[in-house]
CSV table of C-alpha atoms in Angstrom, one decimal:
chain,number,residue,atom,x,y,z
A,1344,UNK,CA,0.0,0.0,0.0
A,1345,UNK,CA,1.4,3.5,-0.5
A,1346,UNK,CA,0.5,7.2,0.1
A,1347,UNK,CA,-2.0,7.9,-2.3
A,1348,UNK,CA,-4.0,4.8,-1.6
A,1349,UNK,CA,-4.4,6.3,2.2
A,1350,UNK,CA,-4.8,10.0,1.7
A,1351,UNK,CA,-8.4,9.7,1.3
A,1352,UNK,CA,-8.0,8.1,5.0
A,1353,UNK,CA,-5.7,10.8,6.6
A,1354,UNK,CA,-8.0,13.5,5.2
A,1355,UNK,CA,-10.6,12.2,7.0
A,1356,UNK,CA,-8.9,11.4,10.0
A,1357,UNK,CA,-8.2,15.1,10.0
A,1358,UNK,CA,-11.7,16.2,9.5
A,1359,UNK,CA,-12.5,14.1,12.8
A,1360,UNK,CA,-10.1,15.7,14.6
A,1361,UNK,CA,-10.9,19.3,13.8
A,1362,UNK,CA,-14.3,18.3,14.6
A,1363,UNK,CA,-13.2,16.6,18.2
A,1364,UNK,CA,-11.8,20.4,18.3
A,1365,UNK,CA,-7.9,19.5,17.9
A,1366,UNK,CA,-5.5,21.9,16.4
A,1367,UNK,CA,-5.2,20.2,12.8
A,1368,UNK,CA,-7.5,22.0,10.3
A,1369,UNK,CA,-5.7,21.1,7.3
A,1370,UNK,CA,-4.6,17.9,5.6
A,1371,UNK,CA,-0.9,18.6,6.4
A,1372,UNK,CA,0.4,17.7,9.9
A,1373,UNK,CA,2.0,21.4,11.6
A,1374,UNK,CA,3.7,19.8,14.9
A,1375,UNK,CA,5.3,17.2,16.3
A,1376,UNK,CA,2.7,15.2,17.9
A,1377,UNK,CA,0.2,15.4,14.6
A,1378,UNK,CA,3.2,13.9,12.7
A,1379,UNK,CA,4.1,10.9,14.8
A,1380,UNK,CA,0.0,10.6,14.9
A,1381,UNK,CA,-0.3,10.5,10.9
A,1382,UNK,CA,3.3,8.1,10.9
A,1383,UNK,CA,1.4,6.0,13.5
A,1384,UNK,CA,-1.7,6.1,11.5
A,1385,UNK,CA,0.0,5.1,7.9
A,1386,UNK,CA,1.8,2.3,9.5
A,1387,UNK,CA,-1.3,0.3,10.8
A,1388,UNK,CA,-2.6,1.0,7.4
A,1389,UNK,CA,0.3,-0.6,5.8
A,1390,UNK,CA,1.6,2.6,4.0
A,1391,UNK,CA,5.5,1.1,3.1
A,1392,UNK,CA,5.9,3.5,0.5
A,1393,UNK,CA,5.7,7.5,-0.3
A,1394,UNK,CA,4.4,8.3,-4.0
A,1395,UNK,CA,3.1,10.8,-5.2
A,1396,UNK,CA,-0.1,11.0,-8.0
A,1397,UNK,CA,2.7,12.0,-10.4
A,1398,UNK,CA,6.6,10.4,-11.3
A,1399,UNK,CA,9.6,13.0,-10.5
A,1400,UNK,CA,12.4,13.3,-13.6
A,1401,UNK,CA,15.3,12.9,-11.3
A,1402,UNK,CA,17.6,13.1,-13.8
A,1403,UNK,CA,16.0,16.3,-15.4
A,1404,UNK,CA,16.1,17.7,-11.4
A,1405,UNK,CA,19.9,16.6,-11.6
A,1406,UNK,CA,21.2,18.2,-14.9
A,1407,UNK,CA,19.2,21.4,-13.7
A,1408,UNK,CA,21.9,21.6,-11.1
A,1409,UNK,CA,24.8,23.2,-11.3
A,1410,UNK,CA,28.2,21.3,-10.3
A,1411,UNK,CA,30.2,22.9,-8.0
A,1412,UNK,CA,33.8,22.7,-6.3
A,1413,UNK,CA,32.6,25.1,-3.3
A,1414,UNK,CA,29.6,25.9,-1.6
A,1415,UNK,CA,29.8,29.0,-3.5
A,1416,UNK,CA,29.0,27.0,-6.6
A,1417,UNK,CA,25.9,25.3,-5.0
A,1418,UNK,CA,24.1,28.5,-5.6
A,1419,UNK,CA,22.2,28.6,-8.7
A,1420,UNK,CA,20.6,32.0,-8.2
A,1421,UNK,CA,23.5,33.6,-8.6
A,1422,UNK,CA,25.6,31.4,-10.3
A,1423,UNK,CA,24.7,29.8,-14.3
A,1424,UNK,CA,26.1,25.9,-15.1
A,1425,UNK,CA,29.5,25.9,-15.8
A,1426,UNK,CA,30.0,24.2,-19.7
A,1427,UNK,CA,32.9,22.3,-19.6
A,1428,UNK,CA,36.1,24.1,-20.3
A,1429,UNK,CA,39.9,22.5,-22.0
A,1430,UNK,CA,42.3,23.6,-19.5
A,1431,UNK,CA,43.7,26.6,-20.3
A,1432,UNK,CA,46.9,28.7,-18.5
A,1433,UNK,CA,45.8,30.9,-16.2
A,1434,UNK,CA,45.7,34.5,-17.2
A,1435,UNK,CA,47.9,36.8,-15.5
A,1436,UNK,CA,46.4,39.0,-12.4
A,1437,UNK,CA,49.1,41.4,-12.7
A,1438,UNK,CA,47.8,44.6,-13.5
A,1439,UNK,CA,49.1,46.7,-16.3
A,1440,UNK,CA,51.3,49.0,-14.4
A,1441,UNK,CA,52.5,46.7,-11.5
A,1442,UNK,CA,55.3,45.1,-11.2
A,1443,UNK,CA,55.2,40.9,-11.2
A,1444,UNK,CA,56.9,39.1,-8.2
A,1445,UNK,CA,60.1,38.2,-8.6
A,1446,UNK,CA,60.0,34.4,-8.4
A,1447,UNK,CA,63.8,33.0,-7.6
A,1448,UNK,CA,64.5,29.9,-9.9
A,1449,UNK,CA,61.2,29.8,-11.5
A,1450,UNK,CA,60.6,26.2,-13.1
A,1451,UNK,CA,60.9,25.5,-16.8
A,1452,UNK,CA,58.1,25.5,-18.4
A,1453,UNK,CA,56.4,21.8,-19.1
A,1454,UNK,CA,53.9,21.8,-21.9
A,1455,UNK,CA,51.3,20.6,-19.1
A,1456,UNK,CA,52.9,17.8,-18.1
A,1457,UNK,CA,53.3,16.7,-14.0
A,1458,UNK,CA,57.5,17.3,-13.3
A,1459,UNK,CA,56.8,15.0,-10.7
A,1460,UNK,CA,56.0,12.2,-13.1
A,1461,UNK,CA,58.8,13.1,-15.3
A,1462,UNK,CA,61.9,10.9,-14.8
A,1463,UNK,CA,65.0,12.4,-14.5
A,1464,UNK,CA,67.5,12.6,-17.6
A,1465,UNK,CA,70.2,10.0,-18.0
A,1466,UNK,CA,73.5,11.5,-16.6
A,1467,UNK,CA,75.8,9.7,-19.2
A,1468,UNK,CA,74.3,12.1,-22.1
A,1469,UNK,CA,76.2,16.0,-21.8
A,1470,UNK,CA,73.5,18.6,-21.9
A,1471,UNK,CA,75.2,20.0,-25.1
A,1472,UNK,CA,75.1,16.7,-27.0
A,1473,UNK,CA,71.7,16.1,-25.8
A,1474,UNK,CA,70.2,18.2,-28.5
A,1475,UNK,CA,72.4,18.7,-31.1
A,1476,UNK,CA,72.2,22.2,-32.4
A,1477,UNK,CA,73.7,24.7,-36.1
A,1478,UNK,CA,76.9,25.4,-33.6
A,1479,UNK,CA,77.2,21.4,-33.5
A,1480,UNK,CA,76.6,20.7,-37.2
A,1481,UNK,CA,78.8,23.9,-38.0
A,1482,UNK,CA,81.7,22.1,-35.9
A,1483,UNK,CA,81.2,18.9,-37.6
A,1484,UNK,CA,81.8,20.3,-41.0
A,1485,UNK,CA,84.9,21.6,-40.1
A,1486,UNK,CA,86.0,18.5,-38.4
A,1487,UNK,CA,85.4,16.9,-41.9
A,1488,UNK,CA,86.5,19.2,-44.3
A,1489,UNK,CA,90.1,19.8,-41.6
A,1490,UNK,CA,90.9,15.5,-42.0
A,1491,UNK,CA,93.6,14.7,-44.5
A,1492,UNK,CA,93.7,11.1,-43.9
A,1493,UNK,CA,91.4,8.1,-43.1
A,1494,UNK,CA,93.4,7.6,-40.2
A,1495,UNK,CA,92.9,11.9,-38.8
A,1496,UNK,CA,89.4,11.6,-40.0
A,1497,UNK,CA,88.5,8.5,-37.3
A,1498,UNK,CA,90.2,10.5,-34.9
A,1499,UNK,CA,88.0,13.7,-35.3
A,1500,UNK,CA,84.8,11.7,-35.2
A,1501,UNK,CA,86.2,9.9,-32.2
A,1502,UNK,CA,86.4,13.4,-30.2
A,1503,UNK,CA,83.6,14.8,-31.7
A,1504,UNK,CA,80.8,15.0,-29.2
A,1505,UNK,CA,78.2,16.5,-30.9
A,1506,UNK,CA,75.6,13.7,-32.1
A,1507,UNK,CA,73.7,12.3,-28.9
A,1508,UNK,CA,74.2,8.7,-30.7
A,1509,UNK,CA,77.5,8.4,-29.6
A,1510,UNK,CA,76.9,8.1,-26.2
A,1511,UNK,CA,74.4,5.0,-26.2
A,1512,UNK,CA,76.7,3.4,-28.7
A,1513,UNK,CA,79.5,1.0,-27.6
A,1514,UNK,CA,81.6,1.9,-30.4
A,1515,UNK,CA,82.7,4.1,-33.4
A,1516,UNK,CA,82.2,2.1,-36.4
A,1517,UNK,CA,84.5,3.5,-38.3
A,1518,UNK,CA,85.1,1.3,-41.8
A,1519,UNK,CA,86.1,-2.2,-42.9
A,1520,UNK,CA,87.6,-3.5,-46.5
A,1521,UNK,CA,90.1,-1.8,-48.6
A,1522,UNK,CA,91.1,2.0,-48.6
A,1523,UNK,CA,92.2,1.9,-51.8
A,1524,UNK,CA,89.7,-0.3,-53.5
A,1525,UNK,CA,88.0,0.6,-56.5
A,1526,UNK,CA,84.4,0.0,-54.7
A,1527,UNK,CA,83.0,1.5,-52.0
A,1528,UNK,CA,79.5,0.7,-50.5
A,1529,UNK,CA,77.4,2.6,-47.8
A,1530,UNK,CA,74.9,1.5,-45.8
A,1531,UNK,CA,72.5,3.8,-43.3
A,1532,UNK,CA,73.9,2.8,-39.8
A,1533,UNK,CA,75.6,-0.1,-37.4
A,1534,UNK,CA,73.3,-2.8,-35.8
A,1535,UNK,CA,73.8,-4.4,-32.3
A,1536,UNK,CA,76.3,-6.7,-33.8
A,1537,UNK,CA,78.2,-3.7,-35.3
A,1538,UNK,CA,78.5,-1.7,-32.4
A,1539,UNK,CA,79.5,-4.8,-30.2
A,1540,UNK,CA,82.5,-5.1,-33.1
A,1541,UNK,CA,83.2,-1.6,-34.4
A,1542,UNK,CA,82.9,-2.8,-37.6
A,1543,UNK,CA,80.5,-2.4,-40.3
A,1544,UNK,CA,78.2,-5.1,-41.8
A,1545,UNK,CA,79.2,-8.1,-39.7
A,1546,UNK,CA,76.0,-9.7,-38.8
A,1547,UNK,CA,73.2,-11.3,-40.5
A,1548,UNK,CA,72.8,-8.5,-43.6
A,1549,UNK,CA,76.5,-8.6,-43.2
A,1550,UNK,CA,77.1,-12.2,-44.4
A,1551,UNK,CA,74.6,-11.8,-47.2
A,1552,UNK,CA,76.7,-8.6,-48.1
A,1553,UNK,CA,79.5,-11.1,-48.5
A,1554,UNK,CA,77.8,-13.6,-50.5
A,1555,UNK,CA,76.7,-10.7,-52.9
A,1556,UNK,CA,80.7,-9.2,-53.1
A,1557,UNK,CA,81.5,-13.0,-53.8
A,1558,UNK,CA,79.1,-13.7,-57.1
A,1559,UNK,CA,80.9,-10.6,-59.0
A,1560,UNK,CA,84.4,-12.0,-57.6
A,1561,UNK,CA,85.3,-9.6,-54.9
A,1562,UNK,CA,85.3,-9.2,-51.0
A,1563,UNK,CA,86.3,-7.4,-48.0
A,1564,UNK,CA,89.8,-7.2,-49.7
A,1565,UNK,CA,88.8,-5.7,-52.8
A,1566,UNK,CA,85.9,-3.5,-51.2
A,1567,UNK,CA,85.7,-0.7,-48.4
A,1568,UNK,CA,82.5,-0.5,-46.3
A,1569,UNK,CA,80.8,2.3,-44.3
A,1570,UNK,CA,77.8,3.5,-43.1
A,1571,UNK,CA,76.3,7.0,-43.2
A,1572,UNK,CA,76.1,6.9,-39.3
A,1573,UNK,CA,79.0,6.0,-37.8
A,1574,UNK,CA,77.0,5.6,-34.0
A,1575,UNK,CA,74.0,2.7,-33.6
A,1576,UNK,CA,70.9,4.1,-32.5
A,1577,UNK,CA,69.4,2.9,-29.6
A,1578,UNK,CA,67.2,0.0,-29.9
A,1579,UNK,CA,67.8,-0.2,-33.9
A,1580,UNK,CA,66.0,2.5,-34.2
A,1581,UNK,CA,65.8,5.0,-37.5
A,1582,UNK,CA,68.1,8.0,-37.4
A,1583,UNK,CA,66.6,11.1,-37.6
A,1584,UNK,CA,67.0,13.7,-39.8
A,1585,UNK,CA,69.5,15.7,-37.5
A,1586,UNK,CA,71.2,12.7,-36.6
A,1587,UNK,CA,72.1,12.5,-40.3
A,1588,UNK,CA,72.7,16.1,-41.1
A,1589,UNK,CA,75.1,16.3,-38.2
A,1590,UNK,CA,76.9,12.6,-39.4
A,1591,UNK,CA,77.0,13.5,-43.1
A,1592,UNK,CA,79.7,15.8,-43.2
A,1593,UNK,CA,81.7,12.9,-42.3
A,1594,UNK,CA,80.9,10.1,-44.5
A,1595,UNK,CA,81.1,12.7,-47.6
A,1596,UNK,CA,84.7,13.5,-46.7
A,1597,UNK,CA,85.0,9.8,-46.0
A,1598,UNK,CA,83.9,9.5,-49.9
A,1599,UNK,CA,86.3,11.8,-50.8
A,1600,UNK,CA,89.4,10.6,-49.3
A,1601,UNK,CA,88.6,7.0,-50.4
A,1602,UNK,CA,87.9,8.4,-54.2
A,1603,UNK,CA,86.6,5.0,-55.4
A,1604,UNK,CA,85.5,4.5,-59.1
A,1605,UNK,CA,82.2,3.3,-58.1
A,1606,UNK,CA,80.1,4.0,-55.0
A,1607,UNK,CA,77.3,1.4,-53.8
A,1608,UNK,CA,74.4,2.8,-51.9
A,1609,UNK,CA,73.4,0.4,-49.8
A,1610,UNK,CA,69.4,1.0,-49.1
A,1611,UNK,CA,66.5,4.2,-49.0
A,1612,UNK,CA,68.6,6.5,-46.5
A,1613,UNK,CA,71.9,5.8,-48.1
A,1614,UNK,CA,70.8,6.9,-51.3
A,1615,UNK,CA,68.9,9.8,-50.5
A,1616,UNK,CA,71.5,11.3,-48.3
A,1617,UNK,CA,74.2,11.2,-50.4
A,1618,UNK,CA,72.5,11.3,-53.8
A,1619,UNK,CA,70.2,13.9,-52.2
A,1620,UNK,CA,67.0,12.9,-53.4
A,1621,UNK,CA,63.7,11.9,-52.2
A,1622,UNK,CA,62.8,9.1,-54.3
A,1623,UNK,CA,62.0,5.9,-52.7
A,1624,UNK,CA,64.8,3.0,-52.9
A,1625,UNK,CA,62.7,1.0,-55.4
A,1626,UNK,CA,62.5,3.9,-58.0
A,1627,UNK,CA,66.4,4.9,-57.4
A,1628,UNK,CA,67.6,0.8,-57.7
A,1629,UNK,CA,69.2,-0.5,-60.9
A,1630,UNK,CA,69.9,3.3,-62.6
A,1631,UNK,CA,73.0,5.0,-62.3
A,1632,UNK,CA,73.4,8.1,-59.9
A,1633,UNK,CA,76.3,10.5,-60.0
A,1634,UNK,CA,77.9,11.3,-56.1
A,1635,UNK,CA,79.5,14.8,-56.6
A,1636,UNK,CA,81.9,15.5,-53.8
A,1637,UNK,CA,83.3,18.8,-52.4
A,1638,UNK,CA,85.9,19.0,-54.5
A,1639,UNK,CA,83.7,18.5,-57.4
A,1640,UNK,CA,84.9,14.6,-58.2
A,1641,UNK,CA,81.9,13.2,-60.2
A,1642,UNK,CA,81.9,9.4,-58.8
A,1643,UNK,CA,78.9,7.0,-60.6
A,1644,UNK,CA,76.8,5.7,-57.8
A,1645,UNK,CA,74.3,2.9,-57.8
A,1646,UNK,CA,71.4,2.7,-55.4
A,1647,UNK,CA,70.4,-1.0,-54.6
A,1648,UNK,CA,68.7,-2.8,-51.9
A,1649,UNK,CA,69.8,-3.2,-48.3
A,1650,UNK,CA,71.3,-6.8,-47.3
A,1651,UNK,CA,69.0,-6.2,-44.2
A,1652,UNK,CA,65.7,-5.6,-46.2
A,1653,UNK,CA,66.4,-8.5,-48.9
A,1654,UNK,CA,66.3,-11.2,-45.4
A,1655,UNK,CA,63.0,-9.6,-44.8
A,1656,UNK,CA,61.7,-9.9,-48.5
A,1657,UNK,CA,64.0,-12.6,-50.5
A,1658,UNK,CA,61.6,-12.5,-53.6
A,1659,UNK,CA,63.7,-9.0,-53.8
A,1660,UNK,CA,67.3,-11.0,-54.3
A,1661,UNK,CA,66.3,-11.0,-57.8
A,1662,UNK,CA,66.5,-7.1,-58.1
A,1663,UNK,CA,69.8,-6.8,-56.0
A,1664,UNK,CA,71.5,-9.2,-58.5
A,1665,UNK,CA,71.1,-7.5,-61.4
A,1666,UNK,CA,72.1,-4.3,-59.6
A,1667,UNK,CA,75.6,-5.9,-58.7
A,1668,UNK,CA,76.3,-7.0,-62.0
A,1669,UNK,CA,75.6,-3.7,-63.6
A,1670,UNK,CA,78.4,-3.0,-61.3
A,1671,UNK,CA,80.6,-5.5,-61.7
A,1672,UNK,CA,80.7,-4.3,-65.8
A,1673,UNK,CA,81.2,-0.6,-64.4
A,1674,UNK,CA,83.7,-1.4,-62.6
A,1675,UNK,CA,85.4,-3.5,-65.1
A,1676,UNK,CA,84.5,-0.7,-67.8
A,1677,UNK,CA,86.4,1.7,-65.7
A,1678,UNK,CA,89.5,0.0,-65.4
């Protein structure tokens, strides 16, 4: 049984009261004892539930409300529903022609992020080689361009501290084969088997590279092999384009004192570092380039398909063969 079944009850009850001369002239209760006497009277008729003749929206009562952080907010009268905001800077109180607070050692600025949540930097990495900036680059080129040798070339890049790769790497991987061959071949940058050796080329793709030198009769004897980055990235990762600006001073001067007859570009970033083009490895592959150096030397280079990506997609093996035969006839052409 609910209220609205025993109203007609209560009203009466009430009329019986006023007429017994009691204080209640209404059908609403106004003290104490006429409440607990109208509880009393709904419970012995079984009244478990209040309802009213109509249903309530509580969910329309509850949007109506405005949501506050403060009691000041719990005031709709004088205060509209807030629409939700993006969280925004707070805008300077300062007025125009005061002066701000001087704030000693005032944080660096975090792009919204918590600095508490922020782990600290790894102490191995210099703050300058962190983020390598022109001054960097600048420094490099001169490095380069100041070698005379092979030999004072590894020792600039050794002391150069300027690309952050260095210090994750193990190991400068300098260059393997022959300085004075005839054939030179780049690749983009050492793996984890290279750093671990300091030498270029030495693991899987490496072997494969040596198969490939073997079917046009040549090897580490009759070849010299480097890499556009001389520093692995961490986890394998891709170099990025300021990692290969600051390295490619480097491996051009590396070109140049090497002069071969015939340069190799070994892969996409390879190519389109040296050859300085944007053309994707498949479009470059099996036509002939031209490497201009510094000094102007014209060398023919051919762009062909990294050891590394021809394990991933030996259907490809095809392509790369024909590539190193056109350059086995160059190079004999050339001679």
């Amino acid at each position: 049984m609910n209220y609205t079944d025993v109203q007609g009850g209560a009203e009466l009850a009430n009329r019986r009261r006023a007429d017994d001369g009691g204080a209640m002239t209404a059908a609403s209760p106004s003290t104490p004892a006429e409440i607990a006497e109208l509880l009393a009277f709904y419970a012995s008729a079984g009244v478990d539930d209040a309802l009213q003749d109509a249903p309530i929206n509580r969910f329309a009562e509850a949007a109506a409300i405005p949501v506050g952080r403060g009691p000041a907010d719990r005031r709709p009268a004088e205060r509209a529903p807030a629409a939700p905001q993006r969280e925004t800077r707070p805008e300077s109180r300062t007025a125009p022609d005061q002066a701000p607070e001087r704030v000693e050692n005032p944080p660096a600025p975090l792009s919204g992020l918590d600095a508490s949540n922020i782990p600290d930097a790894p102490t191995r990495v210099p703050a300058a080689a962190a983020v390598p900036d022109e001054a960097q680059a600048l420094l490099a080129r001169q490095l380069a361009a100041s070698a005379s040798t092979l030999d004072e070339l590894r020792q600039h890049m050794a002391g150069f501290d300027g690309c952050n790769l260095k210090f994750t790497a193990k190991n400068l991987v300098f260059a393997d084969g022959n300085p004075n061959a005839d054939l030179m071949l780049v690749g983009e940058a050492p793996g984890r088997d290279e750093d671990l050796e300091g030498l270029p080329f030495v693991g899987r793709s490496g072997r494969l590279l040596d198969r490939m030198l073997a079917a046009i009769g040549l090897d580490r004897n009759s070849a010299y092999i480097a890499n556009v980055i001389p520093w692995r990235p961490p986890g394998n990762r891709t170099p990025t384009p300021h990692e290969t600006e600051i390295c490619r001073p480097f491996i051009e001067r590396q070109i140049e004192l090497v002069n071969p007859k015939v340069l190799v570009n070994l892969g996409g970033p390879s190519a389109k570092t040296l050859l300085n083009t944007t053309e994707g490895i498949l479009r470059l592959r099996g036509n002939w380039r031209v490497h201009t150096t510094a000094s102007g030397i014209a060398i023919p280079a051919m762009p062909t398909l990294h050891p590394a990506y021809l394990l991933r997609t030996p259907a490809h093996k095809k392509l790369a063969w024909r590539d190193f035969l056109e350059v086995k006839a160059k190079l004999k052409a050339l001679r």
